[in-house]
Short mmCIF file of C-alpha atoms and ligand atoms in Angstrom, two decimals:
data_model
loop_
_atom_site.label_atom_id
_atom_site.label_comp_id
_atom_site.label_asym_id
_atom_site.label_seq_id
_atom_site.Cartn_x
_atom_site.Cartn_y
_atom_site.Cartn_z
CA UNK A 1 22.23 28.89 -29.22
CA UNK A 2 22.36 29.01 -25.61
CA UNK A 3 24.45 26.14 -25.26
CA UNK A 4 23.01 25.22 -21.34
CA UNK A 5 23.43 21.31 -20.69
CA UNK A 6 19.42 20.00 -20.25
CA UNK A 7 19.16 17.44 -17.37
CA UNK A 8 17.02 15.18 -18.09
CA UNK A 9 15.04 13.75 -14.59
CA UNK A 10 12.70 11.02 -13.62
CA UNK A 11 9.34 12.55 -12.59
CA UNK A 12 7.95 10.47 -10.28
CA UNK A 13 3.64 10.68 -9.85
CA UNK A 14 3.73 12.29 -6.78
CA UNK A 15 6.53 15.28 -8.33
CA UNK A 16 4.01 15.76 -11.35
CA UNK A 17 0.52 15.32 -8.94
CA UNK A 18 -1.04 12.18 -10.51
CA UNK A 19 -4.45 11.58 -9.68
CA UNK A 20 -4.53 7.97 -8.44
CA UNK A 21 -5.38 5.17 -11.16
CA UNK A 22 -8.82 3.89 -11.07
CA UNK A 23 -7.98 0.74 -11.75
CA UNK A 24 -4.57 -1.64 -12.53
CA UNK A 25 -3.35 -4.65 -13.80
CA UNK A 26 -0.13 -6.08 -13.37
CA UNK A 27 3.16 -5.62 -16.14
CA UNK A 28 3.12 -8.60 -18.27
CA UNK A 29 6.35 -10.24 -17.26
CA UNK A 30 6.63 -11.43 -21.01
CA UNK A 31 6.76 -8.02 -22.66
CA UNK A 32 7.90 -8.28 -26.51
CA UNK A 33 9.04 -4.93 -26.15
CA UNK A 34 8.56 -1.09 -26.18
CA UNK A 35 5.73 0.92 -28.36
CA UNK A 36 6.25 4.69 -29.23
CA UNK A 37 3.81 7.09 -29.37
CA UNK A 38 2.91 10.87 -30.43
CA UNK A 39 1.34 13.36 -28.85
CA UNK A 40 -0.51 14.21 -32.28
CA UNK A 41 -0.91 17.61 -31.85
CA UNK A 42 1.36 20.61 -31.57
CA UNK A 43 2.85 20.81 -28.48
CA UNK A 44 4.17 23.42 -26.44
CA UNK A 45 4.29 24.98 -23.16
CA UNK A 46 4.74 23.53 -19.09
CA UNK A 47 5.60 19.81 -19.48
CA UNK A 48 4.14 19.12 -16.33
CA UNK A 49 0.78 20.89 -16.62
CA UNK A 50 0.66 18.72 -20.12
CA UNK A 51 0.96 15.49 -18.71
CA UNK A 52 -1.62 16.14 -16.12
CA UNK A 53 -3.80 17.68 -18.74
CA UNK A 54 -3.44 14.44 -20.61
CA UNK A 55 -4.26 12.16 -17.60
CA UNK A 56 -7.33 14.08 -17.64
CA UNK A 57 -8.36 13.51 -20.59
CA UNK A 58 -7.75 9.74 -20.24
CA UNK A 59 -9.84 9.66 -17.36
CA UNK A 60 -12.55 11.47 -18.17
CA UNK A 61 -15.86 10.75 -20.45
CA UNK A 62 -15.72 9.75 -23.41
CA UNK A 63 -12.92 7.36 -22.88
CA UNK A 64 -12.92 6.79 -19.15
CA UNK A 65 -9.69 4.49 -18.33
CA UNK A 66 -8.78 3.97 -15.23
CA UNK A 67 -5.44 6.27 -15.57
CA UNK A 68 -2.90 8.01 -18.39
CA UNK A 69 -2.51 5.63 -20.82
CA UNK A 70 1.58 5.58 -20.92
CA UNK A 71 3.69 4.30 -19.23
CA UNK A 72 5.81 6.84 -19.05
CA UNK A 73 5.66 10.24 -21.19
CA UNK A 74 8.85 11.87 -22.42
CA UNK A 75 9.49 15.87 -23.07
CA UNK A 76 11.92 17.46 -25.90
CA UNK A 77 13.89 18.34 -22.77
CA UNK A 78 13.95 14.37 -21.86
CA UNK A 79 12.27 14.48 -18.39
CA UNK A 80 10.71 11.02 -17.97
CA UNK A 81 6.94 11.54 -16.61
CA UNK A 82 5.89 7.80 -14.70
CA UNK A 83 2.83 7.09 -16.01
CA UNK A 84 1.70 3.72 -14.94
CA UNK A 85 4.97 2.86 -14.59
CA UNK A 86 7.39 -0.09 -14.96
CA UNK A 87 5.05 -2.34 -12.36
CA UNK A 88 2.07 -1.26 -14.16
CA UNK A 89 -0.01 -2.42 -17.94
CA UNK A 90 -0.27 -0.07 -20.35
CA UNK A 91 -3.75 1.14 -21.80
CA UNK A 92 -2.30 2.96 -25.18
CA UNK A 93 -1.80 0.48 -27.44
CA UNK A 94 -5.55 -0.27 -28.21
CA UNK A 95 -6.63 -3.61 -26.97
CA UNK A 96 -5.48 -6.59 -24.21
CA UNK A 97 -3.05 -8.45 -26.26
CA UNK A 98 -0.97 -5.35 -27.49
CA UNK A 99 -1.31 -3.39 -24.01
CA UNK A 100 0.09 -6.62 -22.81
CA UNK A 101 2.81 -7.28 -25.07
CA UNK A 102 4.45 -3.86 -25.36
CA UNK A 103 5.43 -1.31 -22.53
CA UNK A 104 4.08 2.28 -24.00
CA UNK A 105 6.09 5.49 -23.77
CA UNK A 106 4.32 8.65 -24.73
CA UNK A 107 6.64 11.31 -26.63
CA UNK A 108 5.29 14.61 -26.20
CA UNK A 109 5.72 15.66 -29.62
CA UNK A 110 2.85 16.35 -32.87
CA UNK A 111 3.22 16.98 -36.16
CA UNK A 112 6.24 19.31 -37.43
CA UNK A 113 8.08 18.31 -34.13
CA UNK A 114 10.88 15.71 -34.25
CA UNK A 115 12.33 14.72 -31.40
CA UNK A 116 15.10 16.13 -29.82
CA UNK A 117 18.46 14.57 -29.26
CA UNK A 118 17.67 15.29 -25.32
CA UNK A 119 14.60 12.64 -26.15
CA UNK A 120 15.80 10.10 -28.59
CA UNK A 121 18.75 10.19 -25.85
CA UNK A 122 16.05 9.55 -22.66
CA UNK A 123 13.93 6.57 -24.82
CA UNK A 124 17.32 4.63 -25.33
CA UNK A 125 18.11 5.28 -21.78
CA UNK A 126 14.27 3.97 -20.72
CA UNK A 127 14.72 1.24 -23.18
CA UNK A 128 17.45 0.36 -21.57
CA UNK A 129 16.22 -0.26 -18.59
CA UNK A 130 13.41 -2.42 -19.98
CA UNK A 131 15.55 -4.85 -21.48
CA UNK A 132 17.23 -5.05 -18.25
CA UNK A 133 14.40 -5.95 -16.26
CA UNK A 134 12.91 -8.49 -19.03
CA UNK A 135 16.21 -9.26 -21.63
CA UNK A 136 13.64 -10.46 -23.94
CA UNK A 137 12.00 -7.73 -24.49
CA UNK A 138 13.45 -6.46 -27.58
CA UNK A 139 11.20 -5.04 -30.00
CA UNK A 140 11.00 -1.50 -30.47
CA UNK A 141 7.62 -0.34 -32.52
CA UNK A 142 5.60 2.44 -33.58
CA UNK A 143 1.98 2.42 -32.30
CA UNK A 144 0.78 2.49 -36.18
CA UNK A 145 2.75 -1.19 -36.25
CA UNK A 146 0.39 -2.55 -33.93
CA UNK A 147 -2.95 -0.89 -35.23
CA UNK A 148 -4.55 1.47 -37.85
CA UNK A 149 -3.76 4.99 -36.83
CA UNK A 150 -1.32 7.65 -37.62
CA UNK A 151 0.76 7.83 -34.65
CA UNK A 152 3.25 7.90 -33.91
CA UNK A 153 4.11 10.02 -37.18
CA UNK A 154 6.27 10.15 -39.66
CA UNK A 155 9.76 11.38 -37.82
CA UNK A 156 9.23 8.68 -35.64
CA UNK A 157 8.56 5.90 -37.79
CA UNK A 158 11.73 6.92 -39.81
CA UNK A 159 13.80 7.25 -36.84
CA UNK A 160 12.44 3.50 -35.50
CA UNK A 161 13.42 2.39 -39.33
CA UNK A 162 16.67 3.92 -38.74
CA UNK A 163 17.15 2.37 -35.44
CA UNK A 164 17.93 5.34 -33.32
CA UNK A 165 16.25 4.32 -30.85
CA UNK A 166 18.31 1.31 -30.03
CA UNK A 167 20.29 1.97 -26.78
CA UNK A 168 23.98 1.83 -27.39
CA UNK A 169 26.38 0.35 -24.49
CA UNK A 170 26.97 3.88 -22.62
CA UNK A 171 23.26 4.29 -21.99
CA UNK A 172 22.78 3.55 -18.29
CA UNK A 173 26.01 2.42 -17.63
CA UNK A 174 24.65 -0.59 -15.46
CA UNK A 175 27.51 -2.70 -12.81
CA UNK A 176 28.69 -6.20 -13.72
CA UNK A 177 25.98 -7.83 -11.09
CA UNK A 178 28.47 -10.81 -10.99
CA UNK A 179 31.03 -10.34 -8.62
CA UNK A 180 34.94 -11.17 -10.26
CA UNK A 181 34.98 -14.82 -8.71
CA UNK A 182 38.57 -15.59 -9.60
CA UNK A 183 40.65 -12.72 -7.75
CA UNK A 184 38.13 -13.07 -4.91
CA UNK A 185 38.83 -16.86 -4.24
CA UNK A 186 42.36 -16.06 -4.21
CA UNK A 187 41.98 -13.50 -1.69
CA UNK A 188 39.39 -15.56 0.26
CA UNK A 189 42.01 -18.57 0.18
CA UNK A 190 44.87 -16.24 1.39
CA UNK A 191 42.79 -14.80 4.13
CA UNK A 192 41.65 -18.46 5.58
CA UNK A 193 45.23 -19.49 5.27
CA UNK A 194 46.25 -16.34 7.52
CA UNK A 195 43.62 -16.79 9.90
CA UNK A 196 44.83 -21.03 10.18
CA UNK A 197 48.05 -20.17 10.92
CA UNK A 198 46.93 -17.28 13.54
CA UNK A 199 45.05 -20.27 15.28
CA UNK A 200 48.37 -22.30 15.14
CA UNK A 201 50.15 -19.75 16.97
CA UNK A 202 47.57 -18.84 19.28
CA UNK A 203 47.45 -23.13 20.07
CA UNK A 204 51.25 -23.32 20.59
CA UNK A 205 50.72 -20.28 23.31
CA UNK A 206 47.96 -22.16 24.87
CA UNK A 207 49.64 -25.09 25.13
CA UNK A 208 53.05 -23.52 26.51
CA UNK A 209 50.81 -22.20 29.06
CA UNK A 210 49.42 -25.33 29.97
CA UNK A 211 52.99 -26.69 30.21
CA UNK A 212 53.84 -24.13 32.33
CA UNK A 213 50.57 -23.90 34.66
ZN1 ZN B 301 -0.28 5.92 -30.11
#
C-alpha cells in the first residue's frame, strides 16, 4: 500500500471546464432528500476528463438536457465535481416530481467497483451539508427506489441498507451559529457598568471645573 493521505477537493465548474447549462430551474427548497447514483459502467482513468465526457453525453442527441444530470459527481478519490450544484434541480432522477424532491449525486463507480472509504467519506460530508441548508431533508435513496432501473447497483444499495451513508457528527464540523448568550450578557453588563461609572468621573471633573472657572 502506499499509504499517501487522498485530499479530497471541491471542483468547482469552472476548475473542471463545464460547458454552460442550457437551461435551469431553481433547487426545490422542499427537498426530501439525497438520491445516489452509479456510473454503470467500469470506470477508470482522469476524473476530470470523465465528468466532462459525461456532460457530453447529457447534452448531446439522443437525450439532449440542458446540462450533466448530477448535482454533483463524486470520484473513488472523493473529489466533489459541481454539477448543477446546490442552487440548481437535478435532471437524473427521471421525471419532475423526483428531480424535484431529491438532490442527485453521481458516484463514479460501475459494476465490480464499491466505493471507497475516500467516497462513502465525501457523500456523508455532501450530505451533510444538505441537511444543513434544508434540515428536512433527510432521506437518503438509491435511484432504483425512485424508478425501474438498476442503478445505483448492488454495493450501493447494501451500503444505503446499512446506513453508511448517514453523516456522523465529525463530518463537517459546522460552528454553533448561536452565539453563547449567557457569558456574553454578563460581559456586556460589566462593560456598560464600567463605561457608567467612567461618565461619573468624567461629570465630577466637569463640574469641578465649572466650580472653579
Ligand atoms: Zn441513476
Amino acid at each position: 500500500m502506499g499509504g499517501g493521505h487522498r485530499m479530497s477537493t471541491y471542483i468547482s465548474r469552472a476548475k473542471w471546464g463545464a460547458s454552460p447549462p442550457v437551461k435551469t430551474l431553481p433547487l426545490s427548497t422542499k427537498l426530501k432528500g439525497v438520491c445516489l447514483h452509479w456510473m454503470g459502467f467500469h470506470i477508470e482513468g482522469d476524473s476530470t476528463r470523465l465528468v466532462k465526457s459525461i456532460q457530453r453525453n447529457h447534452m448531446s442527441p439522443p437525450k439532449s438536457w440542458w446540462d450533466l444530470a448530477y448535482n454533483e459527481m463524486i470520484d473513488q478519490d472523493g473529489n466533489v465535481f459541481e454539477g448543477r450544484g446546490l442552487t440548481h434541480r437535478s435532471g437524473a432522477q427521471g421525471g419532475t416530481r423526483n428531480n424535484k424532491a431529491y438532490y442527485a449525486l453521481g458516484l463514479m463507480v460501475g459494476p465490480g467497483q464499491p466505493p471507497s472509504d475516500e467516497l462513502v467519506a465525501a457523500v456523508r460530508k455532501r450530505i451533510k451539508v444538505i441537511r444543513t441548508m434544508q434540515p428536512s431533508a433527510t432521506a437518503v435513496v438509491g435511484h432504483n427506489e425512485l424508478k425501474a432501473t438498476s442503478c445505483p447497483g448492488p454495493d450501493i444499495e447494501r451500503m444505503i441498507r446499512a446506513g453508511m451513508f448517514e453523516p456522523r457528527p465529525v463530518d463537517v464540523p459546522i460552528p454553533d451559529p448561536l452565539p453563547d448568550l449567557g457569558p456574553l450578557k454578563e460581559r456586556v453588563e460589566a462593560i456598560e457598568m464600567e463605561v457608567a461609572a467612567l461618565y461619573a468621573d468624567i461629570e465630577a471633573l466637569y463640574e469641578k471645573a465649572g466650580a472653579n472657572g
